[in-house]
mmCIF file of C-alpha atoms in Angstrom:
data_model
loop_
_atom_site.group_PDB
_atom_site.id
_atom_site.type_symbol
_atom_site.label_atom_id
_atom_site.label_comp_id
_atom_site.label_asym_id
_atom_site.label_seq_id
_atom_site.Cartn_x
_atom_site.Cartn_y
_atom_site.Cartn_z
ATOM 1 C CA MET S 1 0.222 -0.077 0.063
ATOM 2 C CA ALA S 2 1.776 3.328 -1.219
ATOM 3 C CA PRO S 3 1.922 5.812 1.793
ATOM 4 C CA LYS S 4 0.239 8.828 1.528
ATOM 5 C CA ARG S 5 2.177 11.885 0.839
ATOM 6 C CA GLN S 6 2.621 14.803 2.952
ATOM 7 C CA SER S 7 1.986 18.552 2.153
ATOM 8 C CA ALA S 8 5.057 19.948 0.588
ATOM 9 C CA LEU S 9 5.232 22.811 2.833
ATOM 10 C CA LEU S 10 4.050 22.908 6.891
ATOM 11 C CA PRO S 11 3.210 25.949 8.253
ATOM 12 C CA GLN S 12 6.129 27.141 10.296
ATOM 13 C CA SER S 13 5.506 28.144 13.991
ATOM 14 C CA LYS S 14 6.351 32.020 15.041
ATOM 15 C CA LYS S 15 9.556 31.993 16.628
ATOM 16 C CA PRO S 16 10.645 34.551 19.194
ATOM 17 C CA LYS S 17 13.399 37.046 18.005
ATOM 18 C CA SER S 18 16.726 36.225 18.717
ATOM 19 C CA VAL S 19 18.736 38.626 21.218
ATOM 20 C CA PRO S 20 22.252 39.061 20.808
ATOM 21 C CA ALA S 21 24.425 37.161 23.626
ATOM 22 C CA ALA S 22 26.235 40.397 24.249
ATOM 23 C CA LYS S 23 22.812 42.260 25.373
ATOM 24 C CA LEU S 24 21.747 38.999 26.960
ATOM 25 C CA GLU S 25 24.826 39.245 29.369
ATOM 26 C CA ASP S 26 24.569 43.045 29.698
ATOM 27 C CA LYS S 27 20.977 42.682 30.241
ATOM 28 C CA SER S 28 21.586 39.749 33.035
ATOM 29 C CA ALA S 29 24.051 41.676 34.819
ATOM 30 C CA SER S 30 22.271 44.799 35.162
ATOM 31 C CA LEU S 31 19.379 42.800 36.541
ATOM 32 C CA GLY S 32 21.802 41.017 38.804
ATOM 33 C CA LEU S 33 20.410 37.807 37.688
ATOM 34 C CA PRO S 34 21.873 34.290 39.173
ATOM 35 C CA LYS S 35 24.218 32.563 37.169
ATOM 36 C CA GLY S 36 22.174 29.800 36.574
ATOM 37 C CA GLU S 37 19.226 31.580 35.475
ATOM 38 C CA LYS S 38 21.625 33.345 33.061
ATOM 39 C CA GLU S 39 22.719 30.295 31.372
ATOM 40 C CA GLN S 40 19.317 29.014 30.775
ATOM 41 C CA GLN S 41 18.656 32.100 29.097
ATOM 42 C CA GLU S 42 21.674 31.568 26.749
ATOM 43 C CA ALA S 43 20.618 28.046 25.973
ATOM 44 C CA ILE S 44 17.292 29.287 24.881
ATOM 45 C CA GLU S 45 18.869 31.418 22.503
ATOM 46 C CA HIS S 46 21.243 28.770 20.858
ATOM 47 C CA ILE S 47 18.200 26.145 20.945
ATOM 48 C CA ASP S 48 16.140 28.760 18.955
ATOM 49 C CA GLU S 49 19.151 29.452 16.332
ATOM 50 C CA VAL S 50 19.348 25.611 16.153
ATOM 51 C CA GLN S 51 15.829 25.256 15.406
ATOM 52 C CA ASN S 52 15.738 28.011 12.594
ATOM 53 C CA GLU S 53 18.608 25.760 10.834
ATOM 54 C CA ILE S 54 16.335 22.566 11.349
ATOM 55 C CA ASP S 55 13.351 24.690 9.940
ATOM 56 C CA ARG S 56 15.263 25.641 6.815
ATOM 57 C CA LEU S 57 16.531 22.208 6.095
ATOM 58 C CA ASN S 58 12.724 20.697 6.216
ATOM 59 C CA GLU S 59 11.731 23.285 3.666
ATOM 60 C CA GLN S 60 14.912 22.360 1.494
ATOM 61 C CA ALA S 61 14.006 18.823 2.048
ATOM 62 C CA SER S 62 10.132 19.327 1.129
ATOM 63 C CA GLU S 63 11.275 21.009 -2.082
ATOM 64 C CA GLU S 64 13.601 18.351 -2.918
ATOM 65 C CA ILE S 65 10.605 15.699 -2.270
ATOM 66 C CA LEU S 66 8.387 17.494 -4.321
ATOM 67 C CA LYS S 67 10.989 17.446 -7.509
ATOM 68 C CA VAL S 68 11.374 13.531 -7.123
ATOM 69 C CA GLU S 69 7.647 12.793 -6.812
ATOM 70 C CA GLN S 70 6.988 15.012 -9.859
ATOM 71 C CA LYS S 71 10.075 12.919 -11.896
ATOM 72 C CA TYR S 72 8.419 9.767 -10.824
ATOM 73 C CA ASN S 73 4.899 10.499 -11.340
ATOM 74 C CA LYS S 74 5.801 10.833 -15.193
ATOM 75 C CA LEU S 75 7.758 7.660 -15.031
ATOM 76 C CA ARG S 76 4.758 5.719 -13.646
ATOM 77 C CA GLN S 77 2.194 7.075 -16.353
ATOM 78 C CA PRO S 78 3.078 4.201 -19.279
ATOM 79 C CA PHE S 79 2.530 1.788 -16.447
ATOM 80 C CA PHE S 80 -0.718 2.846 -15.242
ATOM 81 C CA GLN S 81 -1.894 3.268 -18.638
ATOM 82 C CA LYS S 82 -0.928 -0.291 -19.566
ATOM 83 C CA ARG S 83 -2.443 -1.417 -16.289
ATOM 84 C CA SER S 84 -5.764 0.049 -17.318
ATOM 85 C CA GLU S 85 -5.732 -1.839 -20.662
ATOM 86 C CA LEU S 86 -5.006 -5.061 -18.983
ATOM 87 C CA ILE S 87 -7.972 -4.113 -16.168
ATOM 88 C CA ALA S 88 -10.400 -3.417 -19.323
ATOM 89 C CA LYS S 89 -10.430 -7.241 -19.783
ATOM 90 C CA ILE S 90 -11.786 -8.276 -16.493
ATOM 91 C CA PRO S 91 -15.552 -7.717 -16.301
ATOM 92 C CA ASN S 92 -16.786 -5.897 -13.316
ATOM 93 C CA PHE S 93 -13.082 -5.172 -11.858
ATOM 94 C CA TRP S 94 -13.717 -1.762 -10.355
ATOM 95 C CA VAL S 95 -17.094 -2.426 -8.658
ATOM 96 C CA THR S 96 -15.573 -5.518 -7.304
ATOM 97 C CA THR S 97 -12.504 -3.492 -6.119
ATOM 98 C CA PHE S 98 -14.827 -0.735 -4.611
ATOM 99 C CA VAL S 99 -17.119 -3.521 -2.686
ATOM 100 C CA ASN S 100 -14.302 -5.098 -1.360
ATOM 101 C CA HIS S 101 -12.739 -1.683 0.139
ATOM 102 C CA PRO S 102 -13.830 -1.499 3.503
ATOM 103 C CA GLN S 103 -14.264 2.574 3.403
ATOM 104 C CA VAL S 104 -15.942 2.762 0.067
ATOM 105 C CA SER S 105 -18.266 -0.238 0.410
ATOM 106 C CA ALA S 106 -19.704 1.697 3.578
ATOM 107 C CA LEU S 107 -20.825 4.075 0.918
ATOM 108 C CA LEU S 108 -22.473 2.006 -1.677
ATOM 109 C CA GLY S 109 -26.145 1.112 -1.510
ATOM 110 C CA GLU S 110 -27.480 -1.525 -3.615
ATOM 111 C CA GLU S 111 -28.757 0.597 -6.702
ATOM 112 C CA ASP S 112 -25.150 2.314 -6.477
ATOM 113 C CA GLU S 113 -23.336 -1.529 -7.031
ATOM 114 C CA GLU S 114 -25.952 -2.068 -9.671
ATOM 115 C CA ALA S 115 -24.758 1.327 -11.376
ATOM 116 C CA LEU S 116 -21.290 0.631 -10.924
ATOM 117 C CA HIS S 117 -21.306 -2.457 -12.957
ATOM 118 C CA TYR S 118 -21.239 -0.235 -15.847
ATOM 119 C CA LEU S 119 -17.823 1.505 -14.930
ATOM 120 C CA THR S 120 -15.317 0.353 -17.144
ATOM 121 C CA ARG S 121 -12.384 2.653 -16.456
ATOM 122 C CA VAL S 122 -10.941 4.986 -13.081
ATOM 123 C CA GLU S 123 -7.998 7.270 -13.920
ATOM 124 C CA VAL S 124 -6.198 9.218 -11.613
ATOM 125 C CA THR S 125 -4.442 12.521 -12.819
ATOM 126 C CA GLU S 126 -2.199 14.287 -10.401
ATOM 127 C CA PHE S 127 -1.464 17.665 -11.885
ATOM 128 C CA GLU S 128 2.227 18.696 -12.719
ATOM 129 C CA ASP S 129 2.998 20.502 -9.532
ATOM 130 C CA ILE S 130 1.370 18.191 -7.402
ATOM 131 C CA LYS S 131 0.797 19.939 -4.263
ATOM 132 C CA SER S 132 -1.573 22.087 -6.189
ATOM 133 C CA GLY S 133 -4.219 19.225 -6.966
ATOM 134 C CA TYR S 134 -5.662 15.947 -8.816
ATOM 135 C CA ARG S 135 -8.327 14.923 -11.020
ATOM 136 C CA ILE S 136 -10.089 11.203 -10.844
ATOM 137 C CA ASP S 137 -12.247 10.494 -13.885
ATOM 138 C CA PHE S 138 -14.864 7.506 -14.083
ATOM 139 C CA TYR S 139 -15.783 6.257 -17.386
ATOM 140 C CA PHE S 140 -19.035 4.344 -18.027
ATOM 141 C CA ASP S 141 -20.645 2.129 -20.685
ATOM 142 C CA GLU S 142 -24.236 3.061 -21.831
ATOM 143 C CA ASN S 143 -26.384 2.575 -18.707
ATOM 144 C CA PRO S 144 -29.895 3.160 -17.710
ATOM 145 C CA TYR S 145 -28.873 5.418 -15.093
ATOM 146 C CA PHE S 146 -27.381 8.271 -16.954
ATOM 147 C CA GLU S 147 -26.549 10.039 -20.014
ATOM 148 C CA ASN S 148 -22.749 10.733 -18.990
ATOM 149 C CA LYS S 149 -19.868 8.696 -20.500
ATOM 150 C CA VAL S 150 -17.417 10.511 -18.013
ATOM 151 C CA LEU S 151 -17.573 11.544 -14.510
ATOM 152 C CA SER S 152 -15.266 13.802 -13.063
ATOM 153 C CA LYS S 153 -14.144 15.178 -9.674
ATOM 154 C CA GLU S 154 -11.160 17.732 -9.706
ATOM 155 C CA PHE S 155 -9.419 19.085 -6.118
ATOM 156 C CA HIS S 156 -7.335 22.127 -6.877
ATOM 157 C CA LEU S 157 -6.480 25.319 -5.276
ATOM 158 C CA ASN S 158 -8.576 28.422 -5.656
ATOM 159 C CA GLU S 159 -7.540 31.784 -6.454
ATOM 160 C CA SER S 160 -6.885 32.729 -2.669
ATOM 161 C CA GLY S 161 -4.674 29.328 -2.506
ATOM 162 C CA ASP S 162 -7.788 27.301 -0.448
ATOM 163 C CA PRO S 163 -8.628 23.946 -1.332
ATOM 164 C CA SER S 164 -11.299 23.617 -3.796
ATOM 165 C CA SER S 165 -13.227 21.214 -5.827
ATOM 166 C CA LYS S 166 -15.456 20.810 -8.989
ATOM 167 C CA SER S 167 -17.458 17.892 -10.760
ATOM 168 C CA THR S 168 -19.329 16.881 -13.651
ATOM 169 C CA GLU S 169 -22.808 17.495 -13.412
ATOM 170 C CA ILE S 170 -24.668 14.220 -13.955
ATOM 171 C CA LYS S 171 -27.201 14.066 -16.487
ATOM 172 C CA TRP S 172 -29.885 11.493 -14.768
ATOM 173 C CA LYS S 173 -32.239 9.703 -16.779
ATOM 174 C CA SER S 174 -35.893 9.857 -15.942
ATOM 175 C CA GLY S 175 -36.674 8.415 -12.624
ATOM 176 C CA LYS S 176 -33.083 7.493 -11.951
ATOM 177 C CA ASP S 177 -31.503 10.078 -9.949
ATOM 178 C CA LEU S 178 -29.865 7.957 -7.252
ATOM 179 C CA THR S 179 -29.125 10.753 -4.944
ATOM 180 C CA LYS S 180 -32.964 11.886 -4.582
ATOM 181 C CA ARG S 181 -33.716 8.191 -4.172
ATOM 182 C CA SER S 182 -31.291 7.422 -1.559
ATOM 183 C CA SER S 183 -33.230 10.107 0.468
ATOM 184 C CA GLN S 184 -36.233 8.620 0.094
ATOM 185 C CA THR S 185 -34.901 5.179 0.780
ATOM 186 C CA GLN S 186 -33.598 6.497 4.514
ATOM 187 C CA ASN S 187 -36.947 8.133 5.392
ATOM 188 C CA LYS S 188 -38.911 4.837 4.524
ATOM 189 C CA ALA S 189 -35.800 2.720 6.324
ATOM 190 C CA SER S 190 -36.372 4.886 9.476
ATOM 191 C CA ARG S 191 -39.915 3.387 9.521
ATOM 192 C CA LYS S 192 -39.580 0.045 8.345
ATOM 193 C CA ARG S 193 -36.078 -0.776 9.373
ATOM 194 C CA GLN S 194 -33.662 -0.553 12.022
ATOM 195 C CA HIS S 195 -30.819 0.276 9.849
ATOM 196 C CA GLU S 196 -30.379 2.834 7.564
ATOM 197 C CA GLU S 197 -29.296 2.686 3.873
ATOM 198 C CA PRO S 198 -26.278 5.000 3.246
ATOM 199 C CA GLU S 199 -26.428 7.788 0.972
ATOM 200 C CA SER S 200 -25.832 7.262 -2.594
ATOM 201 C CA PHE S 201 -21.946 7.020 -3.665
ATOM 202 C CA PHE S 202 -22.980 9.552 -6.606
ATOM 203 C CA THR S 203 -23.765 12.319 -3.817
ATOM 204 C CA TRP S 204 -19.849 12.662 -3.764
ATOM 205 C CA PHE S 205 -19.864 14.061 -6.899
ATOM 206 C CA THR S 206 -21.990 17.318 -5.729
ATOM 207 C CA ASP S 207 -20.577 17.567 -2.139
ATOM 208 C CA HIS S 208 -18.237 20.230 -2.167
ATOM 209 C CA SER S 209 -18.426 21.203 1.513
ATOM 210 C CA ASP S 210 -14.943 20.241 2.557
ATOM 211 C CA ALA S 211 -12.291 19.887 -0.674
ATOM 212 C CA GLY S 212 -9.430 20.120 1.688
ATOM 213 C CA ALA S 213 -10.408 16.981 3.645
ATOM 214 C CA ASP S 214 -12.321 14.752 1.211
ATOM 215 C CA GLU S 215 -12.303 11.203 2.614
ATOM 216 C CA LEU S 216 -13.320 9.271 -0.836
ATOM 217 C CA GLY S 217 -10.996 11.315 -3.067
ATOM 218 C CA GLU S 218 -8.184 10.548 -0.690
ATOM 219 C CA VAL S 219 -8.669 6.952 -0.524
ATOM 220 C CA ILE S 220 -9.039 6.261 -4.173
ATOM 221 C CA LYS S 221 -5.713 8.528 -4.832
ATOM 222 C CA ASP S 222 -3.723 7.399 -2.496
ATOM 223 C CA ASP S 223 -4.958 3.822 -1.467
ATOM 224 C CA ILE S 224 -6.897 2.322 -4.182
ATOM 225 C CA TRP S 225 -5.099 3.850 -7.272
ATOM 226 C CA PRO S 226 -1.879 2.913 -6.396
ATOM 227 C CA ASN S 227 -2.612 -0.969 -6.242
ATOM 228 C CA PRO S 228 -6.395 -1.719 -7.218
ATOM 229 C CA LEU S 229 -5.550 -5.475 -7.721
ATOM 230 C CA GLN S 230 -4.864 -5.908 -3.804
ATOM 231 C CA TYR S 231 -8.518 -5.058 -3.347
ATOM 232 C CA TYR S 232 -10.022 -6.812 -6.305
ATOM 233 C CA LEU S 233 -8.724 -9.957 -4.950
ATOM 234 C CA VAL S 234 -9.863 -9.829 -1.526
ATOM 235 C CA PRO S 235 -11.966 -13.030 -0.493
ATOM 236 C CA ASP S 236 -15.748 -12.141 -0.364
ATOM 237 C CA MET S 237 -16.281 -12.053 3.497
ATOM 238 C CA ASP S 238 -19.756 -13.437 3.278
ATOM 239 C CA ASP S 239 -18.251 -16.465 1.751
ATOM 240 C CA GLU S 240 -15.774 -16.689 4.664
ATOM 241 C CA GLU S 241 -18.369 -16.040 7.345
ATOM 242 C CA GLY S 242 -20.229 -19.130 6.001
ATOM 243 C CA GLU S 243 -17.551 -21.421 5.783
ATOM 244 C CA ALA S 244 -16.589 -20.418 9.210
ATOM 245 C CA GLU S 245 -20.084 -21.314 10.255
ATOM 246 C CA ASP S 246 -19.855 -24.494 8.303
ATOM 247 C CA ASP S 247 -16.428 -25.450 9.911
ATOM 248 C CA ASP S 248 -18.158 -24.384 13.811
ATOM 249 C CA ASP S 249 -21.241 -26.629 12.833
ATOM 250 C CA ASP S 250 -18.649 -29.721 11.739
ATOM 251 C CA ASP S 251 -17.026 -28.590 15.266
ATOM 252 C CA GLU S 252 -20.202 -29.369 17.049
ATOM 253 C CA GLU S 253 -21.114 -32.127 15.343
ATOM 254 C CA GLU S 254 -17.757 -33.829 16.153
ATOM 255 C CA GLU S 255 -18.171 -32.807 19.700
ATOM 256 C CA GLY S 256 -21.590 -34.128 19.791
ATOM 257 C CA LEU S 257 -20.623 -37.516 18.650
ATOM 258 C CA GLU S 258 -17.909 -37.688 21.008
ATOM 259 C CA ASP S 259 -20.068 -36.987 23.767
ATOM 260 C CA ILE S 260 -22.251 -40.061 22.707
ATOM 261 C CA ASP S 261 -19.343 -42.407 22.573
ATOM 262 C CA GLU S 262 -18.303 -41.497 25.935
ATOM 263 C CA GLU S 263 -21.751 -42.059 27.221
ATOM 264 C CA GLY S 264 -21.894 -45.296 25.565
ATOM 265 C CA ASP S 265 -18.620 -46.607 26.876
ATOM 266 C CA GLU S 266 -19.897 -45.272 30.457
ATOM 267 C CA ASP S 267 -23.119 -47.444 29.826
ATOM 268 C CA GLU S 268 -20.921 -50.802 28.755
ATOM 269 C CA GLY S 269 -18.586 -49.973 31.861
ATOM 270 C CA GLU S 270 -21.709 -50.179 34.132
ATOM 271 C CA GLU S 271 -22.820 -53.206 32.316
ATOM 272 C CA ASP S 272 -20.144 -55.291 32.425
ATOM 273 C CA GLU S 273 -19.795 -54.244 36.408
ATOM 274 C CA ASP S 274 -23.295 -55.626 36.645
ATOM 275 C CA ASP S 275 -22.118 -58.703 34.704
ATOM 276 C CA ASP S 276 -19.355 -59.450 37.348
ATOM 277 C CA GLU S 277 -21.340 -58.785 40.543
ATOM 278 C CA GLY S 278 -23.930 -61.413 39.050
ATOM 279 C CA GLU S 279 -21.169 -63.732 38.451
ATOM 280 C CA GLU S 280 -19.539 -63.342 41.916
ATOM 281 C CA GLY S 281 -22.934 -63.824 43.345
ATOM 282 C CA GLU S 282 -23.637 -67.228 41.732
ATOM 283 C CA GLU S 283 -20.317 -68.431 42.954
ATOM 284 C CA ASP S 284 -21.223 -67.324 46.588
ATOM 285 C CA GLU S 285 -24.430 -69.366 46.213
ATOM 286 C CA GLY S 286 -22.653 -72.792 44.954
ATOM 287 C CA GLU S 287 -20.024 -72.492 47.853
ATOM 288 C CA ASP S 288 -22.788 -72.284 50.260
ATOM 289 C CA ASP S 289 -24.427 -75.684 48.866
#
């Protein structure tokens, strides 16, 4: 699993202004500070200077890391393209991948899964200046839900430098808007069922409330996209649970048979004891005669 990229430049904490050592010494002498306190003040001064050097190196490292990421991002593109061509040969690859992912599957309703069966390709494109944003494209075959062939969501920095997002407007076919249906389903679920249906996966395309912390976008970009095969190959949890239940049933049956065998052995032991007692009694009677 690829590590999540960190922000190239981290906000720096405001530092106190440095005071020249000579002035500090003069001030300490004039105030008549004890020698121990004077040494502490000088130590704080030197710590601040060292911290400034550390912060400068951190900024330099961030710039170098960004250059390396940009370089290897370009080198990875032909391999991403080749992988997409191979994935296209596997039916239902992407819907299976999403269903098997614990965070994404929590956002999928039954009809979302049906719609995602028409999803043929997913592409994540990071902008040349990686820290400025990325775009996720979803390619669909002709389907009964919407007219679009491609649905996209883009994350970028706006003119003021704040995170922002925009996305494709989904052209729903008549009566097929899953975002409206999800709210209706939830209202019915609250009356008829104890659990609620999740909001439709497709509401994500209209949600731009917090582009700087878009969980689904980050999961797709940083977790699924680097290696989707690991989630496609995850075993079906329902099958695993069913197999586990079968194993438990088999164990219980074996334990039951063992208990029956033990009871049978005990009964046989008791019968043998009775027979022995009977034979001893007959022998005693013979001796009396």
